[in-house]
């Protein structure tokens, strides 16, 4: 079974976005409180759903794929 994981960056203002990210089915890996961004991993097919849920959260600015993520990586579980 192969998982198509992708790394995303969320830019925010305020702590409401981080609280929402922690409640969603994703792996929150890094939160910069000084520069107001968070890095998380999730499946590629869940990206529209996560973006839709974050759109209504107060303080959410922008979400996009991480420019440092290598798309050739594929994770497989046996």
CSV table of N, CA and C in Angstrom, one decimal:
chain,number,residue,atom,x,y,z
A,1,UNK,N,0.8,-1.2,0.0
A,1,UNK,CA,0.0,0.0,0.0
A,1,UNK,C,0.9,1.2,0.0
A,2,UNK,N,0.7,2.1,-0.9
A,2,UNK,CA,1.5,3.3,-1.0
A,2,UNK,C,0.7,4.5,-0.6
A,3,UNK,N,1.3,5.4,0.1
A,3,UNK,CA,0.6,6.6,0.6
A,3,UNK,C,1.2,7.8,-0.1
A,4,UNK,N,0.4,8.6,-0.7
A,4,UNK,CA,0.8,9.8,-1.4
A,4,UNK,C,0.8,11.0,-0.4
A,5,UNK,N,1.8,11.1,0.4
A,5,UNK,CA,1.9,12.2,1.4
A,5,UNK,C,2.5,13.5,0.8
A,6,UNK,N,2.0,14.6,1.3
A,6,UNK,CA,2.5,15.9,0.8
A,6,UNK,C,2.7,16.8,2.0
A,7,UNK,N,3.7,17.7,1.8
A,7,UNK,CA,4.0,18.7,2.9
A,7,UNK,C,3.4,20.0,2.5
A,8,UNK,N,2.7,20.6,3.5
A,8,UNK,CA,2.0,21.9,3.3
A,8,UNK,C,2.5,22.9,4.3
A,9,UNK,N,2.4,24.2,3.9
A,9,UNK,CA,2.7,25.3,4.8
A,9,UNK,C,1.4,26.1,5.0
A,10,UNK,N,1.1,26.5,6.2
A,10,UNK,CA,0.0,27.3,6.5
A,10,UNK,C,0.5,28.6,7.1
A,11,UNK,N,0.1,29.7,6.6
A,11,UNK,CA,0.4,31.0,7.1
A,11,UNK,C,-0.8,31.5,7.9
A,12,UNK,N,-0.6,32.0,9.1
A,12,UNK,CA,-1.8,32.3,9.9
A,12,UNK,C,-1.4,33.6,10.8
A,13,UNK,N,-2.4,34.0,11.5
A,13,UNK,CA,-2.3,35.1,12.4
A,13,UNK,C,-3.2,34.8,13.6
A,14,UNK,N,-2.7,34.5,14.7
A,14,UNK,CA,-3.5,34.1,15.9
A,14,UNK,C,-3.4,32.6,16.1
A,15,UNK,N,-3.8,32.2,17.3
A,15,UNK,CA,-3.7,30.8,17.7
A,15,UNK,C,-4.9,29.9,17.3
A,16,UNK,N,-5.9,30.4,16.8
A,16,UNK,CA,-7.1,29.7,16.4
A,16,UNK,C,-6.8,28.7,15.3
A,17,UNK,N,-5.9,29.0,14.4
A,17,UNK,CA,-5.6,28.1,13.3
A,17,UNK,C,-4.8,26.9,13.8
A,18,UNK,N,-3.9,27.1,14.8
A,18,UNK,CA,-3.1,26.0,15.3
A,18,UNK,C,-4.0,25.0,16.1
A,19,UNK,N,-5.0,25.6,16.8
A,19,UNK,CA,-5.9,24.7,17.5
A,19,UNK,C,-6.8,23.9,16.6
A,20,UNK,N,-7.1,24.5,15.4
A,20,UNK,CA,-7.9,23.7,14.4
A,20,UNK,C,-7.1,22.7,13.8
A,21,UNK,N,-5.8,23.0,13.4
A,21,UNK,CA,-4.9,22.0,12.8
A,21,UNK,C,-4.7,20.8,13.7
A,22,UNK,N,-4.6,21.0,15.0
A,22,UNK,CA,-4.4,19.9,15.9
A,22,UNK,C,-5.6,19.0,16.0
A,23,UNK,N,-6.7,19.5,15.6
A,23,UNK,CA,-7.9,18.6,15.7
A,23,UNK,C,-8.2,17.9,14.4
A,24,UNK,N,-7.5,18.2,13.3
A,24,UNK,CA,-7.7,17.6,12.0
A,24,UNK,C,-6.8,16.3,11.9
A,25,UNK,N,-7.1,15.4,10.9
A,25,UNK,CA,-6.3,14.2,10.7
A,25,UNK,C,-5.1,14.5,9.9
A,26,UNK,N,-4.1,15.1,10.5
A,26,UNK,CA,-2.8,15.3,9.8
A,26,UNK,C,-1.7,15.3,10.8
A,27,UNK,N,-0.5,15.3,10.3
A,27,UNK,CA,0.7,15.3,11.2
A,27,UNK,C,1.3,16.7,11.2
A,28,UNK,N,1.0,17.4,12.3
A,28,UNK,CA,1.6,18.8,12.5
A,28,UNK,C,3.0,18.6,12.9
A,29,UNK,N,4.0,19.1,12.1
A,29,UNK,CA,5.4,18.8,12.5
A,29,UNK,C,6.1,20.0,13.0
A,30,UNK,N,5.7,21.2,12.6
A,30,UNK,CA,6.5,22.4,13.1
A,30,UNK,C,5.5,23.6,13.1
A,31,UNK,N,5.7,24.4,14.2
A,31,UNK,CA,4.9,25.7,14.3
A,31,UNK,C,5.9,26.8,14.7
A,32,UNK,N,5.9,27.8,13.9
A,32,UNK,CA,6.8,29.0,14.2
A,32,UNK,C,5.9,30.1,14.7
A,33,UNK,N,6.0,30.3,16.0
A,33,UNK,CA,5.1,31.3,16.6
A,33,UNK,C,5.6,32.7,16.3
A,34,UNK,N,6.9,32.9,16.0
A,34,UNK,CA,7.5,34.2,15.7
A,34,UNK,C,7.1,34.6,14.2
A,35,UNK,N,7.2,33.7,13.3
A,35,UNK,CA,6.9,34.0,11.9
A,35,UNK,C,5.5,33.6,11.4
A,36,UNK,N,4.7,33.0,12.3
A,36,UNK,CA,3.3,32.7,12.1
A,36,UNK,C,3.1,31.8,10.9
A,37,UNK,N,3.8,30.6,10.9
A,37,UNK,CA,3.5,29.6,9.9
A,37,UNK,C,3.6,28.2,10.6
A,38,UNK,N,3.0,27.3,10.0
A,38,UNK,CA,3.0,25.9,10.5
A,38,UNK,C,3.2,25.0,9.3
A,39,UNK,N,3.9,23.9,9.5
A,39,UNK,CA,4.2,22.8,8.5
A,39,UNK,C,3.6,21.6,9.0
A,40,UNK,N,2.9,20.9,8.0
A,40,UNK,CA,2.2,19.6,8.3
A,40,UNK,C,2.2,18.7,7.1
A,41,UNK,N,2.0,17.4,7.4
A,41,UNK,CA,2.0,16.4,6.3
A,41,UNK,C,0.6,15.8,6.3
A,42,UNK,N,0.0,15.5,5.1
A,42,UNK,CA,-1.2,14.8,5.0
A,42,UNK,C,-1.3,14.2,3.6
A,43,UNK,N,-2.3,13.4,3.4
A,43,UNK,CA,-2.5,12.8,2.1
A,43,UNK,C,-2.9,13.8,1.1
A,44,UNK,N,-2.5,13.6,-0.1
A,44,UNK,CA,-2.8,14.6,-1.2
A,44,UNK,C,-4.3,14.8,-1.4
A,45,UNK,N,-5.0,13.7,-1.3
A,45,UNK,CA,-6.5,13.7,-1.6
A,45,UNK,C,-7.2,14.5,-0.5
A,46,UNK,N,-6.6,14.7,0.7
A,46,UNK,CA,-7.3,15.4,1.8
A,46,UNK,C,-7.1,16.9,1.8
A,47,UNK,N,-6.2,17.4,0.9
A,47,UNK,CA,-5.9,18.8,0.8
A,47,UNK,C,-7.1,19.7,0.6
A,48,UNK,N,-8.0,19.4,-0.3
A,48,UNK,CA,-9.1,20.3,-0.5
A,48,UNK,C,-10.0,20.4,0.7
A,49,UNK,N,-10.2,19.2,1.4
A,49,UNK,CA,-11.0,19.2,2.6
A,49,UNK,C,-10.4,20.0,3.7
A,50,UNK,N,-9.1,19.9,3.9
A,50,UNK,CA,-8.4,20.7,5.0
A,50,UNK,C,-8.5,22.2,4.7
A,51,UNK,N,-8.2,22.5,3.4
A,51,UNK,CA,-8.3,23.9,3.0
A,51,UNK,C,-9.7,24.5,3.3
A,52,UNK,N,-10.7,23.7,3.0
A,52,UNK,CA,-12.1,24.1,3.2
A,52,UNK,C,-12.4,24.3,4.6
A,53,UNK,N,-11.9,23.5,5.5
A,53,UNK,CA,-12.1,23.6,6.9
A,53,UNK,C,-11.4,24.8,7.5
A,54,UNK,N,-10.2,25.1,7.0
A,54,UNK,CA,-9.4,26.2,7.5
A,54,UNK,C,-9.9,27.6,7.0
A,55,UNK,N,-10.5,27.6,5.9
A,55,UNK,CA,-11.0,28.8,5.3
A,55,UNK,C,-11.9,29.7,6.2
A,56,UNK,N,-12.6,29.0,7.1
A,56,UNK,CA,-13.6,29.7,8.0
A,56,UNK,C,-13.0,30.0,9.3
A,57,UNK,N,-11.7,29.6,9.6
A,57,UNK,CA,-11.1,29.9,10.9
A,57,UNK,C,-10.5,31.3,10.9
A,58,UNK,N,-10.8,32.0,12.0
A,58,UNK,CA,-10.3,33.3,12.2
A,58,UNK,C,-8.8,33.3,12.2
A,59,UNK,N,-8.1,34.1,11.4
A,59,UNK,CA,-6.7,34.2,11.4
A,59,UNK,C,-6.0,33.5,10.3
A,60,UNK,N,-6.7,32.6,9.5
A,60,UNK,CA,-6.1,31.9,8.5
A,60,UNK,C,-5.8,32.8,7.3
A,61,UNK,N,-4.6,32.7,6.8
A,61,UNK,CA,-4.2,33.6,5.6
A,61,UNK,C,-4.1,32.8,4.3
A,62,UNK,N,-3.2,31.8,4.3
A,62,UNK,CA,-2.9,31.1,3.1
A,62,UNK,C,-2.3,29.7,3.4
A,63,UNK,N,-2.6,28.8,2.5
A,63,UNK,CA,-2.1,27.5,2.6
A,63,UNK,C,-1.6,27.0,1.2
A,64,UNK,N,-0.4,26.4,1.2
A,64,UNK,CA,0.2,25.9,-0.1
A,64,UNK,C,1.2,24.8,0.2
A,65,UNK,N,1.6,24.2,-0.9
A,65,UNK,CA,2.6,23.1,-0.8
A,65,UNK,C,4.0,23.7,-0.4
A,66,UNK,N,4.7,22.9,0.3
A,66,UNK,CA,6.0,23.3,0.7
A,66,UNK,C,7.0,23.2,-0.5
A,67,UNK,N,7.8,24.3,-0.7
A,67,UNK,CA,8.7,24.2,-1.9
A,67,UNK,C,9.9,23.3,-1.6
A,68,UNK,N,10.1,22.9,-0.4
A,68,UNK,CA,11.3,22.0,-0.1
A,68,UNK,C,10.9,20.5,-0.1
A,69,UNK,N,9.7,20.2,-0.3
A,69,UNK,CA,9.2,18.8,-0.3
A,69,UNK,C,9.6,18.1,-1.6
A,70,UNK,N,10.2,16.9,-1.5
A,70,UNK,CA,10.6,16.1,-2.7
A,70,UNK,C,9.4,15.3,-3.1
A,71,UNK,N,8.8,15.6,-4.2
A,71,UNK,CA,7.6,14.8,-4.6
A,71,UNK,C,7.9,13.4,-5.1
A,72,UNK,N,9.1,13.1,-5.3
A,72,UNK,CA,9.5,11.7,-5.7
A,72,UNK,C,9.5,10.7,-4.6
A,73,UNK,N,9.4,11.2,-3.4
A,73,UNK,CA,9.3,10.3,-2.2
A,73,UNK,C,7.9,9.6,-2.2
A,74,UNK,N,8.0,8.3,-2.1
A,74,UNK,CA,6.7,7.5,-1.9
A,74,UNK,C,6.9,6.6,-0.7
A,75,UNK,N,6.0,6.6,0.2
A,75,UNK,CA,6.0,5.8,1.3
A,75,UNK,C,5.2,4.5,1.1
A,76,UNK,N,5.7,3.4,1.4
A,76,UNK,CA,5.0,2.1,1.2
A,76,UNK,C,4.9,1.4,2.5
A,77,UNK,N,3.8,0.8,2.8
A,77,UNK,CA,3.6,0.0,4.0
A,77,UNK,C,3.3,-1.5,3.6
A,78,UNK,N,4.1,-2.4,4.2
A,78,UNK,CA,3.9,-3.8,3.9
A,78,UNK,C,3.3,-4.5,5.0
